[in-house]
Coordinates of C-alpha atoms and ligand atoms in Angstrom, one line a residue:
M1 CA 0.0 0.4 0.1
S2 CA 1.3 3.7 -0.4
E3 CA 2.3 5.1 2.0
S4 CA 2.3 8.9 1.8
V5 CA 5.0 11.1 4.7
V6 CA 5.1 14.5 5.1
V7 CA 8.7 16.1 6.1
E8 CA 9.7 19.2 7.2
G9 CA 12.8 20.9 8.0
P10 CA 15.1 22.4 10.5
R11 CA 16.5 25.5 8.4
R12 CA 19.4 25.7 10.3
P13 CA 22.7 23.7 12.0
F14 CA 22.6 21.3 14.4
A15 CA 25.3 18.5 14.4
A16 CA 24.9 14.8 15.2
G17 CA 27.1 11.5 16.0
I18 CA 24.6 8.9 14.0
E19 CA 24.8 5.4 13.6
V20 CA 23.6 3.7 10.7
P21 CA 22.5 -0.3 10.0
G22 CA 24.6 -2.7 8.4
D23 CA 25.6 -2.2 4.5
K24 CA 23.6 -3.7 1.9
S25 CA 26.3 -4.9 -0.1
L26 CA 28.2 -6.6 2.0
S27 CA 25.1 -7.8 3.8
H28 CA 23.7 -10.0 1.0
R29 CA 27.5 -11.3 -0.9
A30 CA 28.4 -12.5 3.3
L31 CA 25.1 -14.5 2.8
I32 CA 25.8 -15.2 0.2
L33 CA 29.2 -16.6 0.4
A34 CA 27.8 -17.7 4.4
A35 CA 25.7 -20.4 2.3
M36 CA 28.7 -21.6 -0.6
A37 CA 30.6 -22.6 2.3
T38 CA 29.9 -25.5 4.4
G39 CA 29.6 -25.1 8.5
T40 CA 28.5 -22.8 10.3
S41 CA 28.8 -18.5 9.6
T42 CA 27.8 -15.4 11.4
I43 CA 26.4 -12.7 9.7
A44 CA 26.8 -9.8 12.4
R45 CA 25.0 -6.2 12.1
A46 CA 23.7 -7.8 8.0
A47 CA 21.3 -5.1 7.3
T48 CA 18.0 -4.9 7.6
G49 CA 15.5 -3.6 5.0
R50 CA 13.1 -5.9 2.5
D51 CA 16.2 -6.1 -0.2
V52 CA 18.8 -8.0 2.5
Q53 CA 15.9 -10.5 4.1
S54 CA 15.1 -11.7 0.6
T55 CA 18.5 -12.5 0.2
R56 CA 18.1 -14.5 3.6
D57 CA 14.8 -15.5 2.3
L58 CA 16.1 -17.0 -0.5
V59 CA 19.1 -18.7 0.8
E60 CA 16.8 -20.3 3.6
R61 CA 14.5 -22.0 0.3
L62 CA 18.5 -23.5 -0.7
G63 CA 19.0 -25.1 2.4
V64 CA 21.1 -23.0 4.3
T65 CA 19.3 -23.0 8.4
V66 CA 19.1 -19.3 9.4
D67 CA 19.1 -18.5 13.3
G68 CA 19.3 -15.0 14.5
D69 CA 23.5 -14.3 13.3
R70 CA 24.1 -17.7 12.1
L71 CA 24.0 -20.1 9.2
T72 CA 24.3 -23.1 8.8
S73 CA 24.8 -23.7 5.4
P74 CA 25.6 -27.9 3.3
G75 CA 27.9 -26.1 1.3
I76 CA 26.9 -25.2 -2.0
D77 CA 26.9 -28.8 -3.2
G78 CA 24.1 -30.0 -0.7
W79 CA 21.4 -27.0 -1.9
T80 CA 18.3 -28.1 -3.0
I81 CA 17.2 -26.0 -5.3
P82 CA 13.2 -26.0 -5.8
D83 CA 11.8 -25.9 -9.0
A84 CA 9.0 -23.0 -8.3
P85 CA 10.6 -19.5 -8.8
L86 CA 13.1 -17.6 -6.4
D87 CA 10.9 -13.9 -5.5
C88 CA 13.9 -11.8 -4.9
G89 CA 11.8 -9.1 -4.5
N90 CA 12.4 -5.5 -5.3
S91 CA 16.7 -7.0 -4.8
G92 CA 18.5 -6.7 -8.5
T93 CA 21.6 -7.9 -6.0
T94 CA 19.7 -10.9 -5.2
M95 CA 19.2 -11.7 -9.0
R96 CA 22.7 -11.4 -10.0
L97 CA 24.9 -12.4 -7.4
L98 CA 22.5 -15.5 -6.5
A99 CA 22.8 -15.9 -10.7
G100 CA 26.1 -16.3 -10.1
A101 CA 26.6 -18.6 -7.0
L102 CA 23.6 -20.5 -9.4
S103 CA 25.5 -21.2 -11.9
G104 CA 27.6 -22.8 -10.0
A105 CA 25.3 -25.1 -7.7
D106 CA 23.6 -28.4 -9.2
G107 CA 20.3 -28.1 -11.3
T108 CA 17.7 -25.5 -12.2
A109 CA 16.8 -22.1 -10.4
T110 CA 14.0 -19.3 -11.5
L111 CA 14.5 -16.1 -10.4
V112 CA 12.0 -13.7 -10.2
G113 CA 11.3 -10.5 -8.5
D114 CA 8.6 -7.4 -7.5
E115 CA 6.8 -5.5 -11.2
F116 CA 10.5 -3.0 -11.2
L117 CA 12.7 -5.7 -11.1
M118 CA 11.8 -7.4 -14.0
R119 CA 12.3 -4.8 -15.8
R120 CA 14.9 -4.1 -14.7
P121 CA 18.0 -5.2 -18.0
M122 CA 19.5 -9.0 -17.0
R123 CA 21.4 -9.6 -20.4
R124 CA 24.5 -8.3 -18.6
L125 CA 24.2 -11.4 -17.2
V126 CA 24.1 -14.1 -20.5
D127 CA 27.5 -13.7 -22.0
P128 CA 29.8 -13.6 -18.2
L129 CA 28.4 -16.9 -17.4
T130 CA 27.9 -18.4 -20.4
A131 CA 31.1 -17.9 -20.2
L132 CA 31.7 -20.1 -17.7
G133 CA 29.7 -22.8 -19.1
A134 CA 25.8 -22.6 -17.4
S135 CA 22.5 -21.9 -19.4
V136 CA 20.9 -18.4 -18.8
S137 CA 17.6 -17.3 -20.3
L138 CA 15.6 -14.8 -20.2
S139 CA 12.2 -13.5 -21.3
E140 CA 13.2 -11.5 -24.5
D141 CA 12.9 -8.7 -23.8
G142 CA 16.2 -9.3 -21.6
T143 CA 14.6 -9.6 -19.1
A144 CA 13.9 -11.8 -15.6
P145 CA 12.1 -14.0 -15.2
V146 CA 15.8 -15.5 -15.1
T147 CA 16.3 -19.0 -15.7
I148 CA 20.3 -21.3 -14.4
R149 CA 21.0 -24.3 -15.7
G150 CA 24.1 -26.0 -13.9
T151 CA 25.8 -29.1 -13.0
G152 CA 28.2 -28.3 -10.4
S153 CA 30.2 -27.2 -11.6
T154 CA 32.0 -24.2 -14.5
T155 CA 34.7 -23.7 -17.6
A156 CA 36.7 -21.3 -16.8
A157 CA 37.2 -18.1 -18.3
D158 CA 38.9 -14.7 -19.0
V159 CA 36.4 -11.9 -19.6
D160 CA 36.0 -8.2 -20.2
I161 CA 32.6 -6.3 -19.7
P162 CA 31.3 -3.7 -20.5
M163 CA 29.7 -1.3 -17.7
A164 CA 31.8 -0.2 -14.6
S165 CA 29.3 -3.2 -12.6
A166 CA 30.0 -4.9 -9.5
Q167 CA 26.9 -6.9 -9.2
V168 CA 28.3 -8.8 -12.8
R169 CA 31.3 -8.8 -11.9
S170 CA 30.1 -10.9 -8.8
A171 CA 27.9 -12.8 -9.9
F172 CA 31.1 -13.8 -12.6
A173 CA 33.1 -14.6 -9.6
L174 CA 31.0 -16.4 -8.0
G175 CA 30.8 -18.7 -10.3
A176 CA 34.4 -19.1 -11.6
L177 CA 35.0 -20.2 -7.6
R178 CA 33.4 -23.0 -8.6
A179 CA 35.3 -23.6 -11.8
D180 CA 37.8 -26.2 -13.5
G181 CA 40.6 -23.9 -13.3
E182 CA 41.9 -19.7 -13.1
S183 CA 39.6 -16.8 -15.0
T184 CA 39.4 -13.1 -15.1
I185 CA 37.7 -10.5 -14.9
T186 CA 38.2 -6.9 -16.8
S187 CA 35.8 -3.6 -16.3
P188 CA 35.9 -0.5 -16.8
T189 CA 36.4 1.6 -13.3
G190 CA 34.0 2.6 -10.9
Y191 CA 33.0 -0.5 -9.8
R192 CA 32.5 -1.3 -5.7
D193 CA 35.4 -3.8 -5.1
H194 CA 34.1 -5.2 -2.3
T195 CA 33.7 -8.9 -3.2
E196 CA 37.2 -9.5 -4.2
R197 CA 38.4 -7.9 -1.3
W198 CA 36.7 -10.8 -0.1
L199 CA 37.9 -13.1 -2.5
E200 CA 41.3 -12.6 -1.7
A201 CA 41.7 -12.2 2.3
M202 CA 39.4 -15.4 1.4
G203 CA 42.8 -16.7 -1.0
L204 CA 41.0 -18.1 -3.4
G205 CA 41.3 -14.6 -5.8
K206 CA 43.8 -12.1 -7.3
R207 CA 43.6 -8.7 -8.3
E208 CA 45.9 -8.5 -11.4
S209 CA 47.1 -5.1 -13.1
G210 CA 44.4 -2.3 -13.6
T211 CA 40.3 -3.2 -13.3
T212 CA 41.7 -7.0 -13.7
F213 CA 40.8 -10.0 -11.0
R214 CA 41.5 -13.1 -10.7
I215 CA 39.3 -16.1 -9.5
Y216 CA 41.0 -19.4 -8.2
P217 CA 38.9 -22.5 -7.5
G218 CA 38.4 -23.4 -4.1
D219 CA 35.5 -24.0 -1.7
V220 CA 34.2 -20.6 0.1
P221 CA 35.1 -21.0 4.6
A222 CA 32.7 -20.7 7.4
Y223 CA 33.6 -16.7 8.8
N224 CA 32.3 -15.0 11.6
Y225 CA 31.2 -11.9 9.0
V226 CA 30.7 -8.4 11.2
I227 CA 29.1 -6.4 8.9
P228 CA 30.2 -2.1 9.4
G229 CA 28.2 0.7 8.3
D230 CA 26.3 1.6 4.8
P231 CA 27.8 4.3 3.2
S232 CA 24.7 4.7 0.0
S233 CA 22.9 5.5 4.1
A234 CA 24.9 7.4 5.5
A235 CA 25.2 9.3 2.3
F236 CA 21.4 10.9 3.2
L237 CA 22.9 12.4 6.8
W238 CA 25.6 13.7 4.6
A239 CA 24.0 15.5 2.1
A240 CA 21.7 17.0 4.5
A241 CA 25.2 19.0 6.6
A242 CA 26.5 19.3 3.9
I243 CA 23.0 21.7 2.5
I244 CA 23.2 23.9 6.2
P245 CA 26.6 26.4 6.7
G246 CA 27.6 25.8 10.4
A247 CA 25.6 21.7 9.9
Q248 CA 27.4 18.9 11.1
V249 CA 27.4 15.2 11.1
V250 CA 29.3 12.7 12.9
T251 CA 29.2 8.4 10.9
P252 CA 31.1 5.8 12.8
N253 CA 32.3 2.6 11.0
V254 CA 31.3 2.8 7.9
S255 CA 32.6 1.5 5.3
L256 CA 34.8 2.9 3.0
N257 CA 35.1 1.0 -0.3
P258 CA 36.7 3.5 -2.4
G259 CA 33.9 2.1 -5.1
R260 CA 31.2 3.4 -2.8
I261 CA 32.6 7.2 -1.1
G262 CA 33.1 8.8 -4.4
F263 CA 29.7 10.4 -3.2
L264 CA 32.0 12.3 -0.7
E265 CA 34.5 13.7 -3.0
V266 CA 31.6 15.6 -4.9
L267 CA 30.6 17.2 -2.0
E268 CA 34.0 18.5 -1.4
A269 CA 34.3 19.3 -4.5
M270 CA 31.2 21.5 -4.2
G271 CA 33.0 23.4 -0.8
A272 CA 31.8 20.7 1.8
T273 CA 34.4 20.3 5.1
I274 CA 34.9 16.4 4.7
T275 CA 36.9 15.0 7.6
G276 CA 37.4 10.9 7.4
E277 CA 39.3 8.0 9.0
V278 CA 39.8 4.5 8.5
T279 CA 39.4 2.9 11.6
G280 CA 39.5 -0.9 10.3
A281 CA 38.9 -3.7 7.8
V282 CA 36.4 -6.3 6.9
L283 CA 38.7 -8.5 4.6
G284 CA 41.0 -6.2 3.7
D285 CA 38.4 -3.7 3.1
P286 CA 38.6 -0.1 4.6
V287 CA 35.6 0.7 6.9
G288 CA 36.0 4.5 9.0
T289 CA 34.1 7.2 10.3
V290 CA 32.7 10.3 8.8
G291 CA 32.1 13.3 8.8
V292 CA 30.8 16.1 6.5
Q293 CA 30.6 20.2 7.7
G294 CA 27.9 22.2 5.7
N295 CA 29.3 25.4 3.4
E296 CA 27.7 28.0 0.9
L297 CA 27.8 25.5 -2.0
R298 CA 29.9 25.7 -5.8
G299 CA 28.0 23.2 -8.3
T300 CA 31.0 21.2 -9.7
T301 CA 31.1 18.6 -12.5
V302 CA 30.8 14.9 -12.0
H303 CA 31.5 12.1 -14.7
G304 CA 33.7 8.9 -15.5
A305 CA 34.9 6.5 -13.0
L306 CA 34.0 9.4 -10.1
A307 CA 30.2 9.1 -11.1
A308 CA 30.3 5.5 -11.1
A309 CA 32.1 5.4 -7.3
A310 CA 29.1 7.7 -6.4
L311 CA 26.2 6.4 -8.5
D312 CA 23.5 5.4 -6.5
E313 CA 24.3 8.7 -4.6
L314 CA 24.1 9.9 -8.1
P315 CA 20.3 11.2 -6.6
L316 CA 21.9 13.2 -3.5
V317 CA 24.4 15.2 -5.9
A318 CA 21.5 16.3 -7.9
V319 CA 19.5 18.1 -3.8
V320 CA 22.8 19.2 -2.7
A321 CA 23.8 21.0 -6.5
S322 CA 20.3 23.1 -6.2
Y323 CA 21.2 24.5 -2.9
A324 CA 24.7 25.2 -4.6
E325 CA 25.5 28.3 -6.1
G326 CA 25.7 27.8 -10.8
I327 CA 25.4 24.5 -11.9
T328 CA 26.2 20.9 -11.7
R329 CA 26.9 18.3 -14.5
V330 CA 26.8 14.8 -14.5
S331 CA 27.8 12.9 -17.3
D332 CA 28.7 9.2 -17.7
A333 CA 25.9 8.0 -15.9
A334 CA 23.8 5.7 -18.1
E335 CA 23.4 2.9 -15.7
L336 CA 21.1 5.2 -13.9
R337 CA 18.9 4.3 -16.4
A338 CA 18.9 0.6 -14.9
K339 CA 18.0 1.9 -11.1
E340 CA 15.1 0.7 -9.6
S341 CA 12.9 2.7 -11.3
D342 CA 15.0 5.4 -14.3
R343 CA 17.2 6.9 -12.0
I344 CA 17.7 10.0 -14.6
A345 CA 14.0 10.3 -14.7
T346 CA 13.2 10.6 -11.5
T347 CA 16.1 12.1 -10.0
V348 CA 14.8 15.4 -13.0
A349 CA 11.5 15.2 -11.7
M350 CA 12.2 14.8 -7.5
V351 CA 14.4 18.3 -7.9
N352 CA 11.9 20.4 -10.1
A353 CA 8.8 19.5 -8.2
L354 CA 10.0 21.2 -5.6
G355 CA 11.0 24.4 -7.6
G356 CA 14.6 23.9 -8.9
G357 CA 15.7 22.8 -11.0
A358 CA 17.3 20.3 -13.3
Q359 CA 17.7 18.6 -16.7
A360 CA 18.0 15.3 -17.9
Q361 CA 20.9 14.4 -20.9
Q362 CA 21.4 10.8 -22.4
D363 CA 23.4 10.2 -19.9
G364 CA 22.5 12.4 -16.4
F365 CA 21.7 15.8 -15.7
E366 CA 22.2 19.1 -15.3
V367 CA 21.3 20.9 -11.9
L368 CA 20.8 25.4 -12.0
G369 CA 21.9 25.5 -8.4
L370 CA 19.3 28.4 -7.1
G371 CA 20.4 28.4 -3.8
W372 CA 16.9 27.1 -2.0
L373 CA 14.2 24.2 -2.8
D374 CA 10.5 24.4 -2.5
G375 CA 8.2 22.1 -1.0
G376 CA 5.7 20.1 -2.5
V377 CA 5.1 16.3 -3.6
V378 CA 7.8 13.7 -5.2
E379 CA 6.3 10.8 -5.6
A380 CA 9.3 7.8 -4.8
E381 CA 8.0 5.2 -8.0
G382 CA 8.6 2.6 -6.2
D383 CA 12.2 3.4 -5.0
H384 CA 13.9 4.1 -1.9
R385 CA 16.2 6.4 -3.4
I386 CA 14.6 8.9 -4.5
A387 CA 12.1 8.8 -1.3
M388 CA 15.3 9.7 1.0
A389 CA 16.6 12.0 -1.1
G390 CA 13.4 14.0 -1.3
A391 CA 13.8 14.2 2.6
V392 CA 16.9 15.2 2.8
A393 CA 15.2 18.0 -0.5
A394 CA 13.4 19.4 3.0
T395 CA 16.6 20.0 4.8
G396 CA 17.1 23.8 3.6
A397 CA 14.1 24.2 1.8
T398 CA 10.6 27.3 2.0
G399 CA 8.3 24.3 3.0
P400 CA 7.3 20.8 3.5
I401 CA 7.9 17.6 1.3
T402 CA 5.5 15.0 1.5
I403 CA 6.9 11.7 0.3
A404 CA 4.5 9.6 -1.8
G405 CA 5.5 5.9 -1.9
A406 CA 7.4 6.6 0.9
E407 CA 7.1 3.0 1.9
S408 CA 9.9 2.0 -0.6
V409 CA 12.6 3.1 2.3
G410 CA 12.4 0.0 3.8
V411 CA 14.8 -2.0 1.0
S412 CA 16.9 -0.7 2.9
W413 CA 16.5 1.4 5.4
P414 CA 13.6 1.1 7.2
R415 CA 13.3 3.5 10.4
F416 CA 15.1 6.1 8.6
F417 CA 13.5 8.9 8.7
E418 CA 13.2 8.4 12.8
A419 CA 17.7 8.9 12.3
L420 CA 16.5 11.9 9.2
E421 CA 14.1 13.6 12.7
A422 CA 17.0 12.4 14.8
L423 CA 19.6 14.4 13.0
W424 CA 17.2 17.1 12.2
S425 CA 16.8 17.4 15.6
S426 CA 20.2 17.9 17.3
Q427 CA 22.1 20.7 18.3
Ligands
LIG501 C1 25.7 -3.0 -6.3 C2 25.9 -2.5 -7.3 C3 25.6 -1.6 -8.1 C4 25.0 -0.6 -6.9 C5 23.8 -1.5 -6.7 C6 24.9 -2.4 -4.8 C7 26.0 -4.1 -5.3 O1 25.6 -1.4 -9.3 O2 23.9 0.0 -6.9 O3 22.4 -1.0 -5.8 O4 26.1 -4.3 -4.3 O5 27.1 -5.0 -6.3 P1 25.7 -2.2 -10.6 O6 26.6 -3.2 -11.1 O7 24.9 -2.4 -10.8 O8 26.0 -1.1 -10.9

């Protein structure tokens, strides 16, 4: 059921330290790797949203026992693949990563999702997984249902994919763990390399020159994962602080994977003050504390690898750019059209619904920063990141903002509105 939430921002500085929920990308990976391993793994502080619940439900369907943070798996050779379709909900990461893992399992699985996921492009999986010897079939439009037929092992392959997609790189790597020899994958840069860092730390792969990653076939070990906070969730709080001169937020214990924090570079280029400190790592993937302070902002340009490394945060770039002076140009971001919504269209519609000046381009958008936004109504269009970016826009807006379809935030951050209110009301 569609739910509307009305938010009204403080329009004054605030200062808070806030811990955000566990990282979504890492939670999916921990669940799938723990399901591939034989024995008991634990996953502490996993993400709480519906997307990660979809992955958890599906590994249970494959025969893994999940009890709170503990997962006990018979290992990928013991998976029981049901005849009925496996429902990935709204989660593209669930569908693509599981497709990769299933290409190395014995049996035929069909992956489906909600109305939004059933429209997203899946053809990108076909070449890499077929190169590994799996049989992959899709709808005529190149969308789900995705049917994967595996034989329990794969054939080593070297593939080069045309987009900086961590999901496709990860799907290939998970399938290649079951191969009869070493495999490699290469792509444009800017992707989050979580899977690759974790596999390397487990002795199952190695980074080569450029963006090539080599996968050594082998058994995934059971492991005790501790999931850091999600920088793509923290980004909503960072953006809120950036909008108001003198406002501050500190987010401890977030993933600082270089493919996740392009948005901080964008905020810094716009004039925000950023502090960052690496405090640890999980399997070679850095974790740390980030602070953001708002200042007077100016427009900037975002393209190339930076656009890829800030991709999930580009709706927020449009919001912050509206509070800056001058034009912000985002290009090389055509992948936005393949997200939970067509995020070029929904981002531009969001800004313009609030009295801002945004224009869609084929591979990005332009925002004319006026230094303010009005209140208004933002249609989430089933996209959690648009719902949350619309709410963040209220931080300095002249009137209240209604988020139509606010329930979509539950995909990644069920308690988002409480966290935003806590930030806004801090002193
Ligand atoms: C993700 C990779 C990115 C990102 C998505 C999560 C992941 O997608 O946009 O939200 O966990 O691997 P692409 O692989 O399509 O770039």
